[in-house]
Short mmCIF file of C-alpha atoms in Angstrom, two decimals:
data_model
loop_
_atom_site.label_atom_id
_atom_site.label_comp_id
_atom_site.label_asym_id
_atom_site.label_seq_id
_atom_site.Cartn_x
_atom_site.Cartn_y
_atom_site.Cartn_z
CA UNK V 1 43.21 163.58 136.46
CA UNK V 2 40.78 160.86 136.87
CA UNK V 3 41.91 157.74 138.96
CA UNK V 4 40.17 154.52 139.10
CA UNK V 5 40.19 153.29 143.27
CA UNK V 6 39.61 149.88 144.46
CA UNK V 7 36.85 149.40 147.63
CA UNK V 8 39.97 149.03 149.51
CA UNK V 9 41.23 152.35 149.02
CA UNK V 10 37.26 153.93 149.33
CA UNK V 11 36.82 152.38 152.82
CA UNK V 12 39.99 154.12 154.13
CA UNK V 13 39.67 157.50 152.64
CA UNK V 14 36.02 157.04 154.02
CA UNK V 15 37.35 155.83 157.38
CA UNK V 16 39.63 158.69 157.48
CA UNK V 17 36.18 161.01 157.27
CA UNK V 18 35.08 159.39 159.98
CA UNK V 19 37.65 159.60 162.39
CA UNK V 20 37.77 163.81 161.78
CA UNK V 21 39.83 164.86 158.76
CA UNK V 22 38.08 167.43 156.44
CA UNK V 23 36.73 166.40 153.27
CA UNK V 24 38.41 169.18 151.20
CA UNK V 25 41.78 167.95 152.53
CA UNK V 26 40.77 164.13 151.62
CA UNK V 27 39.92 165.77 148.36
CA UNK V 28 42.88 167.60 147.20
CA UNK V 29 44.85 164.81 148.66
CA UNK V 30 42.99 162.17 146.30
CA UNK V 31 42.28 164.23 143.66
CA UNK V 32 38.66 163.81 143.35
CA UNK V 33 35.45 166.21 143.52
CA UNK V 34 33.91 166.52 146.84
CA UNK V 35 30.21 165.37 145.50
CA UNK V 36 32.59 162.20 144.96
CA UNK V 37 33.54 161.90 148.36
CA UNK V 38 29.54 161.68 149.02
CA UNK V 39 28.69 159.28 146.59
CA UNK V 40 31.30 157.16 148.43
CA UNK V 41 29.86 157.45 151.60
CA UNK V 42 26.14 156.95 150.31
CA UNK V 43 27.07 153.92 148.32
CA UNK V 44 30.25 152.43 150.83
CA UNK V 45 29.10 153.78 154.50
CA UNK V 46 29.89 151.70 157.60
CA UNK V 47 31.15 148.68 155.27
CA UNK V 48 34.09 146.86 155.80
CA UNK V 49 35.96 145.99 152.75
CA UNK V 50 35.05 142.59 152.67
CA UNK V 51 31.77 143.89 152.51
CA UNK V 52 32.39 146.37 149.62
CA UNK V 53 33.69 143.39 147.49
CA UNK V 54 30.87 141.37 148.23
CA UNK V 55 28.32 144.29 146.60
CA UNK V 56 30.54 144.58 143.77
CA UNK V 57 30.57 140.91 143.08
CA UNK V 58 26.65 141.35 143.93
CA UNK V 59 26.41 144.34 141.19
CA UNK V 60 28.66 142.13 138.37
CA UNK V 61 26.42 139.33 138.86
CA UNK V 62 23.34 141.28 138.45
CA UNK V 63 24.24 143.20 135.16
CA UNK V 64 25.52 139.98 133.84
CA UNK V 65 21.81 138.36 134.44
CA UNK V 66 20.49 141.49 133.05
CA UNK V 67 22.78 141.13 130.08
CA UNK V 68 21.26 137.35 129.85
CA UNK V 69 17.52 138.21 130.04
CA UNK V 70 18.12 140.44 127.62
CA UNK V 71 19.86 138.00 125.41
CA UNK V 72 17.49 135.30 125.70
CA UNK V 73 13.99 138.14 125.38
CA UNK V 74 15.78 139.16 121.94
CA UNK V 75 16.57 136.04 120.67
CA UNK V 76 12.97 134.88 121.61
CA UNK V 77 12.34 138.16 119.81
CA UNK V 78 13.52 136.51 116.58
CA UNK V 79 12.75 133.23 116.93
CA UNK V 80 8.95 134.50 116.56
CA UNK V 81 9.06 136.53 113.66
CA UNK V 82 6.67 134.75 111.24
CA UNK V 83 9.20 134.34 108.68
CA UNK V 84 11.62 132.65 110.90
CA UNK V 85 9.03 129.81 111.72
CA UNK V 86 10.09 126.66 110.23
CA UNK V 87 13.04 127.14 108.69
CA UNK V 88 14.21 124.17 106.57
CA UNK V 89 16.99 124.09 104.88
CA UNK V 90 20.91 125.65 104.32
CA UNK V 91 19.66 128.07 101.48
CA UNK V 92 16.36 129.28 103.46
CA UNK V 93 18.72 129.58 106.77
CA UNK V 94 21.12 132.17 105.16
CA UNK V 95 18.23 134.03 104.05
CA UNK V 96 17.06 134.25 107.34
CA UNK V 97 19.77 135.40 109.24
CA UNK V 98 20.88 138.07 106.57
CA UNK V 99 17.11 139.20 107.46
CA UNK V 100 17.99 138.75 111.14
CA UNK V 101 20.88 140.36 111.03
CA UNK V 102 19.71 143.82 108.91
CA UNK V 103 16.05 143.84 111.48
CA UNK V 104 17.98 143.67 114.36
CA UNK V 105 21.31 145.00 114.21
CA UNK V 106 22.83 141.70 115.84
CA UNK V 107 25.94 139.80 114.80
CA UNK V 108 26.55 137.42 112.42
CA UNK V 109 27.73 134.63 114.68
CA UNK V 110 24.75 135.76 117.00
CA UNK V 111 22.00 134.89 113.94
CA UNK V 112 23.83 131.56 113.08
CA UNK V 113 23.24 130.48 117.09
CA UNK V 114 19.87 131.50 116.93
CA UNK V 115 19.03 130.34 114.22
CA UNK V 116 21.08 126.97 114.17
CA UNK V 117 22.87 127.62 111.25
CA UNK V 118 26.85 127.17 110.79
CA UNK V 119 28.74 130.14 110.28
CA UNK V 120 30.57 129.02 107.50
CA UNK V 121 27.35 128.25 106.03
CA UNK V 122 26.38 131.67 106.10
CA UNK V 123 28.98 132.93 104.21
CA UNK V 124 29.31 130.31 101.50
CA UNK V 125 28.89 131.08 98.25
CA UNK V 126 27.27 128.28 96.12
CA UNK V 127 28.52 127.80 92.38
CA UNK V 128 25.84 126.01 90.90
CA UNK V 129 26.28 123.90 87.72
CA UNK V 130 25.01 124.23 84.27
CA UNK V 131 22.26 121.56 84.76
CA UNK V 132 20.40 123.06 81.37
CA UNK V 133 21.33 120.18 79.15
CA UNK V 134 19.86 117.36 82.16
CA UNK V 135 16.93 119.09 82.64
CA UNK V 136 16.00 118.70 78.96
CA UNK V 137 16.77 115.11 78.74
CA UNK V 138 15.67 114.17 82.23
CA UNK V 139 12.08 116.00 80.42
CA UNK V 140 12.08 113.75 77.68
CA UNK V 141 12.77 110.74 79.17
CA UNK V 142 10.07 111.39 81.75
CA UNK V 143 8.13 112.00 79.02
CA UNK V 144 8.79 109.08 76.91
CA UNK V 145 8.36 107.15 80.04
CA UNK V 146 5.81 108.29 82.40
CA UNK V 147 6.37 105.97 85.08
CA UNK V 148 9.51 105.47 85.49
CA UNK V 149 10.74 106.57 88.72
CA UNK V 150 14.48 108.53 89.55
CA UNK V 151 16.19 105.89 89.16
CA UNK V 152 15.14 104.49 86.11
CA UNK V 153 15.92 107.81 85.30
CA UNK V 154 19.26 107.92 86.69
CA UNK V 155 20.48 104.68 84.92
CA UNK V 156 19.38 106.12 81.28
CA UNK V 157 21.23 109.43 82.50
CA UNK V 158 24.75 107.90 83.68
CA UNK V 159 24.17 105.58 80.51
CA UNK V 160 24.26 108.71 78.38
CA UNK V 161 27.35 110.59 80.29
CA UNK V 162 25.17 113.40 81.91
CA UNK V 163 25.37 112.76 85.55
CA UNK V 164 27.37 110.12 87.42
CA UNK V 165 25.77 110.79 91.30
CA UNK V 166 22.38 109.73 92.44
CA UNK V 167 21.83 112.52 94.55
CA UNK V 168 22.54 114.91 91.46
CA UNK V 169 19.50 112.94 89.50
CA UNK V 170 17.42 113.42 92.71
CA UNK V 171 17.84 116.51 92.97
CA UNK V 172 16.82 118.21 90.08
CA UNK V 173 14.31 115.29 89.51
CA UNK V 174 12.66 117.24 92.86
CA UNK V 175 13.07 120.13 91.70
CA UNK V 176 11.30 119.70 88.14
CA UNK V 177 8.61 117.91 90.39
CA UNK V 178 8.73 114.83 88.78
CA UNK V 179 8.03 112.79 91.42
CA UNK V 180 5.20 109.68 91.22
CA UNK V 181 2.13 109.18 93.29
CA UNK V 182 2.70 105.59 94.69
CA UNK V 183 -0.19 103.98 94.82
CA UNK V 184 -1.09 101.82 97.88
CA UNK V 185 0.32 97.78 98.18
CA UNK V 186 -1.79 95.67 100.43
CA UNK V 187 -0.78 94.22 102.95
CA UNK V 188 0.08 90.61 102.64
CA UNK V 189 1.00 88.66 105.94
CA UNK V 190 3.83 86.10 105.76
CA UNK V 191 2.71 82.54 104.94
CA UNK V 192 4.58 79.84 105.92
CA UNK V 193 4.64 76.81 103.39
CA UNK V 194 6.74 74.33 101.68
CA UNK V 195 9.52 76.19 99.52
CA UNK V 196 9.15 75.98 95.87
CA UNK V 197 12.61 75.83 93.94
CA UNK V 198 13.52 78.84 92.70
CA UNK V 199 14.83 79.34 88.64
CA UNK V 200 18.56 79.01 88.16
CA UNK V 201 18.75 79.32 84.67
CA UNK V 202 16.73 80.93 81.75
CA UNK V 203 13.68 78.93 80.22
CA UNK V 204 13.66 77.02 83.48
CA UNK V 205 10.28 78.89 85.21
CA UNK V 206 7.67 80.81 83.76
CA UNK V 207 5.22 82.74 85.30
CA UNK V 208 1.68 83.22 83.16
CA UNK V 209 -1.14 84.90 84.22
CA UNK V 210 -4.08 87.38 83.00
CA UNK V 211 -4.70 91.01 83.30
CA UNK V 212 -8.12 92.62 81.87
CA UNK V 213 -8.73 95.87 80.11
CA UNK V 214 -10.88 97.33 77.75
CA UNK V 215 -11.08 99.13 74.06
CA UNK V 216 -13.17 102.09 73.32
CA UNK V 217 -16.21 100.48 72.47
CA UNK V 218 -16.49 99.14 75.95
CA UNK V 219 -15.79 95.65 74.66
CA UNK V 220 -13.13 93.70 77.07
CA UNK V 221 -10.07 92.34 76.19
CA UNK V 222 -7.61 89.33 77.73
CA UNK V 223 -4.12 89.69 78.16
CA UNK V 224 -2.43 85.85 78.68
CA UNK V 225 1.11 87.70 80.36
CA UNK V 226 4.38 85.66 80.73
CA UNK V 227 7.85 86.27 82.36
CA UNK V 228 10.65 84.07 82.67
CA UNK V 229 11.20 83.99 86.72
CA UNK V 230 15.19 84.12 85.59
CA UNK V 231 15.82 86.72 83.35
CA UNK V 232 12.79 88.75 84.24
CA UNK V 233 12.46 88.49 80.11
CA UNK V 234 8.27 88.80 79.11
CA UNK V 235 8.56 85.82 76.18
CA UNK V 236 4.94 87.02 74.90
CA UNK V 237 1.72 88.60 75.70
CA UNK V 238 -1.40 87.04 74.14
CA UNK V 239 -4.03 89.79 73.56
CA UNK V 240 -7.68 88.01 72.78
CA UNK V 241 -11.05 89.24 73.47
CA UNK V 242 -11.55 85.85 75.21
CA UNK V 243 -9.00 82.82 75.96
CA UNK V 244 -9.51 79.63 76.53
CA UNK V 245 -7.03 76.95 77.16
CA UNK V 246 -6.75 75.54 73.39
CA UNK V 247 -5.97 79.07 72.78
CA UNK V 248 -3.00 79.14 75.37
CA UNK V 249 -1.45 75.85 74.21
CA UNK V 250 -1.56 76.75 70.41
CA UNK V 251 0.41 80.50 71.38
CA UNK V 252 2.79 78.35 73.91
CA UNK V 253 3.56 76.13 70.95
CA UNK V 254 4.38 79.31 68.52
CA UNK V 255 6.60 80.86 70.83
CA UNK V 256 9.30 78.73 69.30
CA UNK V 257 11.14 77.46 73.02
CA UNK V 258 9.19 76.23 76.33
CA UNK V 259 10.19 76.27 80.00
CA UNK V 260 10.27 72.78 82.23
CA UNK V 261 7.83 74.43 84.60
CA UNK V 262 5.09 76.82 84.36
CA UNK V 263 3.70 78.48 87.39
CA UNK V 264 0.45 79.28 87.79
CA UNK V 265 -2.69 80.25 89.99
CA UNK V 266 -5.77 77.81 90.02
CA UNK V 267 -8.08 79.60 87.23
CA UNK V 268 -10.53 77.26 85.45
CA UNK V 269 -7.94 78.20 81.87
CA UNK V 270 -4.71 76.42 83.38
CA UNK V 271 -6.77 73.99 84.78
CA UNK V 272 -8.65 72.68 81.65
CA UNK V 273 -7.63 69.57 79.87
CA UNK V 274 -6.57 71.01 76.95
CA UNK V 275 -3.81 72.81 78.58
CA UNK V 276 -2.84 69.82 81.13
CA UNK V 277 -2.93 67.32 78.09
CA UNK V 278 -0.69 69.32 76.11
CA UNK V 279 2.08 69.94 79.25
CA UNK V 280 1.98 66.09 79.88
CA UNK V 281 2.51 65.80 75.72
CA UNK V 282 5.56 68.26 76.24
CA UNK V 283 7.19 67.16 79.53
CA UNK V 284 6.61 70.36 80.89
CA UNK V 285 5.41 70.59 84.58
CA UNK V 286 2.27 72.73 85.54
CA UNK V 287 2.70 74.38 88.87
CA UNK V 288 -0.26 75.88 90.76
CA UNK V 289 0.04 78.07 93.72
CA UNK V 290 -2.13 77.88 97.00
CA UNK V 291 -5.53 79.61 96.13
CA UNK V 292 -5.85 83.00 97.29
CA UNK V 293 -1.91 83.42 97.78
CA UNK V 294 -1.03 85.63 94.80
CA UNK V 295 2.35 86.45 96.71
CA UNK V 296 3.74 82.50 95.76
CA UNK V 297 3.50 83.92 92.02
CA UNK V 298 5.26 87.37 92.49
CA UNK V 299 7.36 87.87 89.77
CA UNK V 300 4.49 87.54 87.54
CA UNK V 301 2.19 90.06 89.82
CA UNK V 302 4.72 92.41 89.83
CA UNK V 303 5.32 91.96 85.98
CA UNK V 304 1.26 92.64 85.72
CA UNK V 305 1.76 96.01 88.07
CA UNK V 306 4.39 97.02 86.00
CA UNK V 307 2.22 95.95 82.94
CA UNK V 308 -1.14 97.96 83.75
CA UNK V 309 0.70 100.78 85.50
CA UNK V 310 3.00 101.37 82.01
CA UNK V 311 0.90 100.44 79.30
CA UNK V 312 -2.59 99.62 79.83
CA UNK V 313 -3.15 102.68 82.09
CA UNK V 314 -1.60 104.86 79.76
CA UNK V 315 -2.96 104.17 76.50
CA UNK V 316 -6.59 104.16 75.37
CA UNK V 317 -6.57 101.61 72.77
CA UNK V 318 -9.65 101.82 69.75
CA UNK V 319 -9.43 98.53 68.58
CA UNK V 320 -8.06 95.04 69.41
CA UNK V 321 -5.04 95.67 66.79
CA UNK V 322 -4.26 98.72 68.06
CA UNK V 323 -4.26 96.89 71.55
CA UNK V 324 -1.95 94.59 70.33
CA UNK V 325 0.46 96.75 68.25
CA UNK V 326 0.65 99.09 71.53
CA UNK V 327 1.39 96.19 74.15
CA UNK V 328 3.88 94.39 71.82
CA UNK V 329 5.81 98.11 71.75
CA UNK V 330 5.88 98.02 75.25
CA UNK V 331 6.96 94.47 75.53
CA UNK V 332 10.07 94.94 73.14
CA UNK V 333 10.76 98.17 75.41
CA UNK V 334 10.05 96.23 78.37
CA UNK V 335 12.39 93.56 77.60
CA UNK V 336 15.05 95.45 75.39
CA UNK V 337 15.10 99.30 76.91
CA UNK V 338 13.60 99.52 80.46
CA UNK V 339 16.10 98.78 83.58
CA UNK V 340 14.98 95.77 86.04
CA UNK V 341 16.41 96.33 89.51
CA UNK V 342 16.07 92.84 90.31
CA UNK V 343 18.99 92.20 87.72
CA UNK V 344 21.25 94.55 88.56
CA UNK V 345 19.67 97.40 86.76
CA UNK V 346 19.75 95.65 83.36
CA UNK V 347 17.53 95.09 80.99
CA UNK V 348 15.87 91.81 80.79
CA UNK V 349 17.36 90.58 76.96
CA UNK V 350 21.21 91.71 78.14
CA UNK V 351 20.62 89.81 81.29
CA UNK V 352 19.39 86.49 79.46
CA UNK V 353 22.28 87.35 76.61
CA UNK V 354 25.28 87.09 79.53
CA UNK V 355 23.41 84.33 81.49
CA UNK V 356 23.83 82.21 78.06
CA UNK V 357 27.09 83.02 77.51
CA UNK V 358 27.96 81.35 80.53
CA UNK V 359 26.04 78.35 80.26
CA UNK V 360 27.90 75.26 78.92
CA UNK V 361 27.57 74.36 75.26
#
């Protein structure tokens, strides 16, 4: 029978040699094979115990380094497969180390180290959602409006009862590669100057200025914009092949209601005498920005980006009507349908309805 012995008992059987007794008698006494005895002596001869110990610890350490390099060469090994490189993601991850663990016969929990995945990640079983019935509508309304970004999106979505989190819009709004090419803001440095008062109620501030376009013929078109700096509400868009500042008095007087300040930049329109005579006639105050400081009229520039980006850039209109039939869609939209994050994610006409609601009679 087969006995394990400790270096204690091997350097005493092997002492015992020494001193004179007969192998076969050590033998049968210890019940081992004489080529045993031999190995003993080749591997243990003239050592003390302490000694034997030591080479044991010696040999443990040294299959346990072993057992390391060998560890680390595999799992460098894996690490440069090509399909492992750049690995992004929980989904991609778990296909990986099912690959990892089928190639190279390795554990589970040894591919999720590697590969710096959790292991309960590995195993999880994903349940998606029937997100059929969003797609469609997240489609059409991406359609309908082709610049509106996700969450735009997301507000006409939760508005309808399909989705209620963000991250659920963004999602498949990735995945349907929706996604807008931002075009590039310059920069503008900060500018320090006397503060202007800012609108506290609707019909207080309006913002006018022009944006240029063209019809098919090649002929160029004016578009006189305004925006109330309160309710972000667009009261009207004049659309003439040229304007002048007779023009922009007569279309401020049909609008029906005025502001007590317009704001303005310094072109030679809002400065003409027609257009100061008839704001001194009305009591209503003409303000001009700095020259060459668009930034002191934002709500107005950002009304024009919105403007070109939506409409003008979208359509190709044939003739002057169909200019104006176009922009005035948009404008109703604009003020009635489309989202304004500076409000709270309302549109413009329900902000301006609650703001004079709670304005004393």
């Amino acid at each position: 029978m087969k006995k394990r012995f400790t270096e204690e008992q091997i350097i005493k059987a092997l002492k015992r040699w020494e001193a004179g007794e007969k192998p076969k008698d050590l033998c049968r006494e210890l019940s081992v094979h004489e080529q045993t005895l031999y190995n003993w002596k080749s591997k243990f001869g003239g050592m003390e115990v302490s000694e034997a110990k030591r080479l044991k610890e010696l040999e443990q350490e040294n299959l346990r380094l072993k057992k390391l390099v060998a560890d680390l060469s595999l799992d460098n090994q894996i690490l440069k497969g090509s399909e492992f490189k750049k690995v992004v993601g929980p989904k991609a991850k778990r296909t990986a180390a099912t690959i990892v663990v089928d190639q190279f016969k390795v554990s589970k929990a040894r591919a999720c180290r590697v590969l710096g995945l959790n292991r309960s990640t590995l195993d999880y079983e994903c349940t998606q959602q029937d997100d059929s019935a969003l797609r469609e509508r997240m489609l059409e309304l991406a359609a309908k409006h082709r610049r509106y970004g996700s969450p735009r999106l997301h507000w006409f979505l939760r508005k309808e009862g399909l989705v209620k989190n963000h991250k659920r819009t963004e999602r498949i709004y990735g995945l349907l590669g929706l996604q807008l090419k931002n075009r590039k803001k310059k920069k503008m440095g900060s500018v320090l100057r006397f503060p202007r008062p800012k609108a506290a109620a609707p019909n207080e501030v309006w913002s006018m200025d022009f944006v240029s376009d063209r019809i098919e013929s090649g002929r160029r078109i004016r578009c006189f914009t305004l925006v109330d700096d309160f309710t972000k509400e667009s009261p009207g868009i004049l659309v003439e092949h040229s304007i002048s500042g007779s023009r922009i008095t007569r279309y401020l007087d049909s609008l029906g209601v005025l502001p007590k300040r317009l704001r303005c930049d310094n072109g030679p329109e809002f400065q003409s005498k027609a257009l100061l005579e008839w704001a001194y006639l009305r009591g209503v105050e003409v303000e001009f920005i700095e020259p060459g400081k668009p930034i002191q009229n934002a709500f107005i520039e950002s009304f024009n980006g919105r403007f070109r980006d939506e409409c003008l850039n979208d359509h190709a209109f044939m003739s002057i009507d169909h200019a104006r039939f176009i922009i005035e869609r948009w404008r109703k939209e604009y003020n009635e349908e489309r989202p304004h994050s500076g409000i709270g994610m309302k549109t413009p006409k329900q902000f301006a309805l609650e703001m004079q609601a709670m304005l004393p009679a």
